CSV table of C-alpha atoms in Angstrom, one decimal:
chain,number,residue,atom,x,y,z
A,1,UNK,CA,25.9,41.8,-56.0
A,2,UNK,CA,26.6,44.2,-58.8
A,3,UNK,CA,29.4,41.9,-60.0
A,4,UNK,CA,27.2,38.8,-59.9
A,5,UNK,CA,24.5,40.7,-61.8
A,6,UNK,CA,27.0,41.7,-64.4
A,7,UNK,CA,28.4,38.3,-64.9
A,8,UNK,CA,24.9,36.8,-65.2
A,9,UNK,CA,24.2,39.5,-67.7
A,10,UNK,CA,27.2,38.7,-69.8
A,11,UNK,CA,26.5,35.0,-69.4
A,12,UNK,CA,22.9,35.5,-70.7
A,13,UNK,CA,24.1,37.5,-73.6
A,14,UNK,CA,26.7,35.0,-74.5
A,15,UNK,CA,24.4,32.2,-74.2
A,16,UNK,CA,21.9,34.0,-76.5
A,17,UNK,CA,24.6,34.8,-79.0
A,18,UNK,CA,25.5,31.1,-79.1
A,19,UNK,CA,21.9,29.9,-79.3
A,20,UNK,CA,21.4,32.3,-82.2
A,21,UNK,CA,24.3,30.8,-84.3
A,22,UNK,CA,22.1,28.0,-85.6
A,23,UNK,CA,20.7,29.1,-89.0
A,24,UNK,CA,18.3,27.1,-90.9
A,25,UNK,CA,17.8,26.7,-94.6
A,26,UNK,CA,15.0,25.6,-96.8
A,27,UNK,CA,15.1,23.8,-100.1
A,28,UNK,CA,12.0,23.2,-102.0
A,29,UNK,CA,10.3,20.9,-104.6
A,30,UNK,CA,13.1,18.2,-104.5
A,31,UNK,CA,11.8,15.2,-106.5
A,32,UNK,CA,12.2,12.1,-104.5
A,33,UNK,CA,11.8,9.5,-107.2
A,34,UNK,CA,14.5,9.0,-109.8
A,35,UNK,CA,14.6,10.7,-113.1
A,36,UNK,CA,13.2,7.7,-115.1
A,37,UNK,CA,10.1,7.6,-112.9
A,38,UNK,CA,9.6,11.4,-113.1
A,39,UNK,CA,9.9,11.2,-116.9
A,40,UNK,CA,7.5,8.2,-117.1
A,41,UNK,CA,4.5,10.0,-115.5
A,42,UNK,CA,3.6,13.7,-115.5
A,43,UNK,CA,1.7,13.4,-112.2
A,44,UNK,CA,4.6,11.8,-110.5
A,45,UNK,CA,6.8,14.6,-111.9
A,46,UNK,CA,4.3,17.3,-110.7
A,47,UNK,CA,3.3,16.0,-107.3
A,48,UNK,CA,6.1,13.7,-105.9
A,49,UNK,CA,8.3,16.5,-104.5
A,50,UNK,CA,9.4,17.5,-100.9
A,51,UNK,CA,10.8,20.5,-99.1
A,52,UNK,CA,13.5,20.2,-96.5
A,53,UNK,CA,14.1,22.6,-93.7
A,54,UNK,CA,17.3,21.9,-91.8
A,55,UNK,CA,19.9,23.3,-89.5
A,56,UNK,CA,23.0,24.6,-91.6
A,57,UNK,CA,26.5,23.8,-90.3
A,58,UNK,CA,25.2,21.2,-88.0
A,59,UNK,CA,26.0,17.5,-87.8
A,60,UNK,CA,24.1,14.5,-86.8
A,61,UNK,CA,20.7,16.2,-86.3
A,62,UNK,CA,17.4,14.4,-86.2
A,63,UNK,CA,14.9,14.5,-89.1
A,64,UNK,CA,11.0,14.4,-89.1
A,65,UNK,CA,9.5,13.4,-92.2
A,66,UNK,CA,6.1,15.1,-92.2
A,67,UNK,CA,3.0,14.0,-94.3
A,68,UNK,CA,0.1,16.5,-94.6
A,69,UNK,CA,-3.5,15.5,-94.1
A,70,UNK,CA,-6.4,15.8,-96.4
A,71,UNK,CA,-8.2,12.5,-96.6
A,72,UNK,CA,-5.7,11.3,-99.2
A,73,UNK,CA,-7.8,13.5,-101.8
A,74,UNK,CA,-6.3,16.9,-100.9
A,75,UNK,CA,-3.6,18.9,-99.1
A,76,UNK,CA,-0.1,20.1,-99.8
A,77,UNK,CA,3.4,19.6,-98.3
A,78,UNK,CA,4.1,21.8,-95.3
A,79,UNK,CA,6.9,22.6,-92.8
A,80,UNK,CA,4.8,23.3,-89.6
A,81,UNK,CA,6.0,26.4,-87.9
A,82,UNK,CA,5.7,24.7,-84.4
A,83,UNK,CA,8.5,22.3,-85.5
A,84,UNK,CA,10.9,24.9,-86.7
A,85,UNK,CA,14.0,26.0,-84.8
A,86,UNK,CA,14.1,22.9,-82.6
A,87,UNK,CA,17.5,21.7,-83.8
A,88,UNK,CA,16.3,19.0,-86.3
A,89,UNK,CA,15.2,18.9,-90.0
A,90,UNK,CA,11.7,18.7,-91.2
A,91,UNK,CA,10.9,17.2,-94.6
A,92,UNK,CA,7.3,18.1,-95.8
A,93,UNK,CA,6.1,15.7,-98.5
A,94,UNK,CA,3.6,16.0,-101.3
A,95,UNK,CA,2.2,12.7,-102.6
A,96,UNK,CA,-0.3,11.8,-105.4
A,97,UNK,CA,-3.9,12.0,-104.5
A,98,UNK,CA,-7.1,10.0,-105.0
A,99,UNK,CA,-9.1,9.8,-107.3
A,100,UNK,CA,-6.4,10.6,-109.8
A,101,UNK,CA,-4.6,7.5,-108.5
A,102,UNK,CA,-5.6,4.7,-106.3
A,103,UNK,CA,-5.1,5.5,-102.6
A,104,UNK,CA,-2.5,2.8,-102.4
A,105,UNK,CA,-0.3,5.0,-104.5
A,106,UNK,CA,-0.2,7.5,-101.6
A,107,UNK,CA,1.4,4.9,-99.4
A,108,UNK,CA,3.9,4.0,-102.1
A,109,UNK,CA,4.8,7.7,-102.5
A,110,UNK,CA,5.2,8.0,-98.7
A,111,UNK,CA,7.7,5.2,-98.8
A,112,UNK,CA,9.5,6.9,-101.6
A,113,UNK,CA,9.8,10.1,-99.6
A,114,UNK,CA,11.1,8.1,-96.4
A,115,UNK,CA,13.7,6.4,-98.6
A,116,UNK,CA,14.9,9.6,-99.9
A,117,UNK,CA,15.5,10.8,-96.4
A,118,UNK,CA,17.5,7.7,-95.5
A,119,UNK,CA,19.5,8.0,-98.8
A,120,UNK,CA,20.1,11.7,-98.7
A,121,UNK,CA,19.8,13.3,-95.2
A,122,UNK,CA,23.5,12.7,-94.5
A,123,UNK,CA,24.5,15.1,-97.3
A,124,UNK,CA,22.7,17.8,-95.3
A,125,UNK,CA,24.4,16.8,-92.1
A,126,UNK,CA,21.8,14.6,-90.6
A,127,UNK,CA,21.9,11.2,-89.0
A,128,UNK,CA,20.2,8.3,-90.6
A,129,UNK,CA,19.7,6.6,-87.2
A,130,UNK,CA,17.4,9.6,-86.2
A,131,UNK,CA,14.8,9.7,-88.8
A,132,UNK,CA,11.2,10.0,-87.5
A,133,UNK,CA,8.0,9.7,-89.5
A,134,UNK,CA,4.9,11.6,-88.6
A,135,UNK,CA,1.9,13.4,-90.0
A,136,UNK,CA,-1.6,14.4,-89.3
A,137,UNK,CA,-4.9,12.5,-90.3
A,138,UNK,CA,-4.3,11.0,-93.6
A,139,UNK,CA,-0.6,11.9,-93.3
A,140,UNK,CA,-0.6,10.0,-90.0
A,141,UNK,CA,-2.1,7.0,-91.7
A,142,UNK,CA,0.8,7.1,-94.3
A,143,UNK,CA,3.3,7.3,-91.5
A,144,UNK,CA,1.7,4.3,-89.6
A,145,UNK,CA,1.4,2.2,-92.7
A,146,UNK,CA,5.0,2.6,-93.7
A,147,UNK,CA,6.3,2.1,-90.1
A,148,UNK,CA,4.3,-1.2,-89.5
A,149,UNK,CA,3.8,-2.9,-92.8
A,150,UNK,CA,7.4,-3.4,-93.9
A,151,UNK,CA,6.8,-4.3,-97.6
A,152,UNK,CA,6.4,-0.6,-98.6
A,153,UNK,CA,9.8,0.5,-97.6
A,154,UNK,CA,11.3,-2.9,-98.5
A,155,UNK,CA,10.5,-2.1,-102.2
A,156,UNK,CA,12.7,1.1,-101.7
A,157,UNK,CA,15.6,-0.9,-100.2
A,158,UNK,CA,14.9,0.3,-96.6
A,159,UNK,CA,14.2,-1.7,-93.5
A,160,UNK,CA,11.2,0.0,-91.7
A,161,UNK,CA,12.8,-0.9,-88.4
A,162,UNK,CA,15.5,1.7,-89.1
A,163,UNK,CA,12.9,4.4,-88.5
A,164,UNK,CA,13.8,6.1,-85.1
A,165,UNK,CA,10.0,6.5,-84.1
A,166,UNK,CA,6.5,6.7,-85.6
A,167,UNK,CA,4.5,9.7,-84.2
A,168,UNK,CA,1.0,9.9,-86.0
A,169,UNK,CA,-1.4,12.7,-85.1
A,170,UNK,CA,-5.1,11.4,-85.4
A,171,UNK,CA,-4.3,8.4,-87.6
A,172,UNK,CA,-6.9,6.0,-89.0
A,173,UNK,CA,-5.8,2.6,-87.6
A,174,UNK,CA,-8.5,0.7,-89.6
A,175,UNK,CA,-8.5,0.6,-93.4
A,176,UNK,CA,-8.6,4.3,-94.6
A,177,UNK,CA,-12.0,5.5,-95.6
A,178,UNK,CA,-10.8,6.5,-99.1
A,179,UNK,CA,-9.5,3.0,-99.7
A,180,UNK,CA,-12.8,1.5,-98.5
A,181,UNK,CA,-14.7,4.1,-100.7
A,182,UNK,CA,-12.8,2.7,-103.7
A,183,UNK,CA,-14.1,-0.7,-102.9
A,184,UNK,CA,-17.7,0.4,-102.2
A,185,UNK,CA,-17.4,-0.2,-98.5
A,186,UNK,CA,-19.5,2.4,-96.5
A,187,UNK,CA,-17.7,5.0,-94.6
A,188,UNK,CA,-19.0,3.8,-91.2
A,189,UNK,CA,-18.3,0.2,-91.9
A,190,UNK,CA,-15.1,-0.6,-90.1
A,191,UNK,CA,-12.6,-2.7,-92.0
A,192,UNK,CA,-9.3,-4.2,-91.0
A,193,UNK,CA,-7.5,-5.6,-93.9
A,194,UNK,CA,-3.9,-5.4,-95.4
A,195,UNK,CA,-4.5,-1.6,-95.7
A,196,UNK,CA,-5.1,-1.2,-92.1
A,197,UNK,CA,-2.3,-0.3,-89.8
A,198,UNK,CA,-3.9,-2.6,-87.2
A,199,UNK,CA,-3.4,-5.5,-89.4
A,200,UNK,CA,0.3,-5.1,-89.0
A,201,UNK,CA,0.8,-5.0,-85.3
A,202,UNK,CA,4.2,-6.3,-84.4
A,203,UNK,CA,6.5,-6.4,-81.4
A,204,UNK,CA,9.7,-5.3,-83.3
A,205,UNK,CA,8.4,-2.1,-84.7
A,206,UNK,CA,10.0,1.3,-84.0
A,207,UNK,CA,8.7,3.3,-80.8
A,208,UNK,CA,5.1,4.4,-81.4
A,209,UNK,CA,3.5,7.5,-79.9
A,210,UNK,CA,-0.2,7.7,-80.9
A,211,UNK,CA,-1.9,11.2,-80.5
A,212,UNK,CA,-5.5,12.0,-80.9
A,213,UNK,CA,-8.1,14.5,-80.0
A,214,UNK,CA,-10.8,14.2,-77.4
A,215,UNK,CA,-12.8,10.9,-78.0
A,216,UNK,CA,-16.1,13.0,-77.9
A,217,UNK,CA,-14.8,15.5,-80.4
A,218,UNK,CA,-12.7,13.4,-82.8
A,219,UNK,CA,-14.1,12.1,-86.0
A,220,UNK,CA,-15.4,8.7,-86.9
A,221,UNK,CA,-14.2,6.9,-83.7
A,222,UNK,CA,-10.7,8.0,-84.2
A,223,UNK,CA,-9.6,7.8,-80.6
A,224,UNK,CA,-11.1,4.3,-80.1
A,225,UNK,CA,-9.1,3.0,-83.1
A,226,UNK,CA,-5.9,4.4,-81.7
A,227,UNK,CA,-6.8,3.0,-78.2
A,228,UNK,CA,-7.3,-0.5,-79.8
A,229,UNK,CA,-3.9,-0.1,-81.6
A,230,UNK,CA,-2.2,0.6,-78.4
A,231,UNK,CA,-3.7,-2.3,-76.6
A,232,UNK,CA,-2.9,-4.7,-79.5
A,233,UNK,CA,0.7,-3.5,-80.0
A,234,UNK,CA,1.3,-4.1,-76.2
A,235,UNK,CA,-0.4,-7.5,-76.4
A,236,UNK,CA,1.9,-8.6,-79.1
A,237,UNK,CA,4.9,-7.4,-77.0
A,238,UNK,CA,5.5,-3.9,-78.2
A,239,UNK,CA,5.9,-2.1,-75.0
A,240,UNK,CA,7.2,1.2,-76.5
A,241,UNK,CA,3.6,2.2,-77.6
A,242,UNK,CA,2.0,5.2,-75.9
A,243,UNK,CA,-1.3,6.9,-76.5
A,244,UNK,CA,-2.1,10.6,-75.8
A,245,UNK,CA,-5.7,11.9,-75.9
A,246,UNK,CA,-5.9,15.6,-76.0
A,247,UNK,CA,-9.0,16.6,-74.0
A,248,UNK,CA,-11.0,19.5,-75.4
A,249,UNK,CA,-9.6,19.2,-78.9
A,250,UNK,CA,-11.2,17.7,-81.9
A,251,UNK,CA,-9.6,16.3,-85.1
A,252,UNK,CA,-7.6,19.5,-85.7
A,253,UNK,CA,-5.5,18.9,-82.7
A,254,UNK,CA,-2.1,19.6,-84.1
A,255,UNK,CA,-1.4,22.7,-82.1
A,256,UNK,CA,-1.2,20.8,-78.7
A,257,UNK,CA,0.1,17.7,-80.6
A,258,UNK,CA,3.2,19.3,-81.9
A,259,UNK,CA,4.9,19.8,-78.4
A,260,UNK,CA,4.3,16.1,-77.7
A,261,UNK,CA,5.9,15.2,-81.0
A,262,UNK,CA,9.0,17.4,-80.3
A,263,UNK,CA,9.3,15.9,-76.8
A,264,UNK,CA,9.2,12.4,-78.2
A,265,UNK,CA,11.9,13.1,-80.9
A,266,UNK,CA,14.1,14.6,-78.1
A,267,UNK,CA,13.5,11.8,-75.7
A,268,UNK,CA,14.5,9.1,-78.4
A,269,UNK,CA,17.4,11.0,-79.6
A,270,UNK,CA,18.7,11.4,-76.1
A,271,UNK,CA,18.3,7.8,-75.5
A,272,UNK,CA,20.4,7.1,-78.7
A,273,UNK,CA,23.4,9.2,-77.5
A,274,UNK,CA,26.4,7.3,-76.4
A,275,UNK,CA,26.7,6.9,-72.7
A,276,UNK,CA,29.4,8.9,-71.0
């Protein structure tokens, strides 16, 4: 028994030593537009930057492009702690904000950041076939718009269907309230136009995991919008759409949402691995 215990102890120490070999590095304030764009607009130069947190000396890791919330009017780039040390890279993105620019520019900037990931992640060791887009609230809206309305990434020379998965946390699926405010549409007047993710439901989109808080605690019918998105995606033939409602949590539901995000990334990356 003592020998077995010793062997188990040595195995555990060896495994822990192996697990600790993965080191992570963070690089900050990388401009994701080209130098000409940055020079042409001081606000782009200031705001259109990203941070990347990635595993060093690792190859073919997955990447999550993460967009912060804030109603398209506030917030700053972040690398959520709950996503660290999971074996993949996190890209935290800043984007221009309304009312300094029209809210559509936020979607445009999100496309620029996603394109940067596709064009650059291999230099860090990442796999372009395993790039996921996610975010919370306004950031989730940006992830959905770029994943479903292909025109935004087409401008950057990227096919949105190359995204490995879309995982929005508490996204608006109708037209974002800041875009409606710009047009004088009341906050509680639902609108589904070209600026609504729901307008762009399609069968060939990447896998979609919708996550919301409790329908009774969420803001502005947020759960119901996502439930309608799930239903319509399935009706058009997209069977890789799932919806999670986090009972007991309101709009700030990222803490219980992050493990679902991680599980989805791991599920999809595992499916993409070659069969032995």
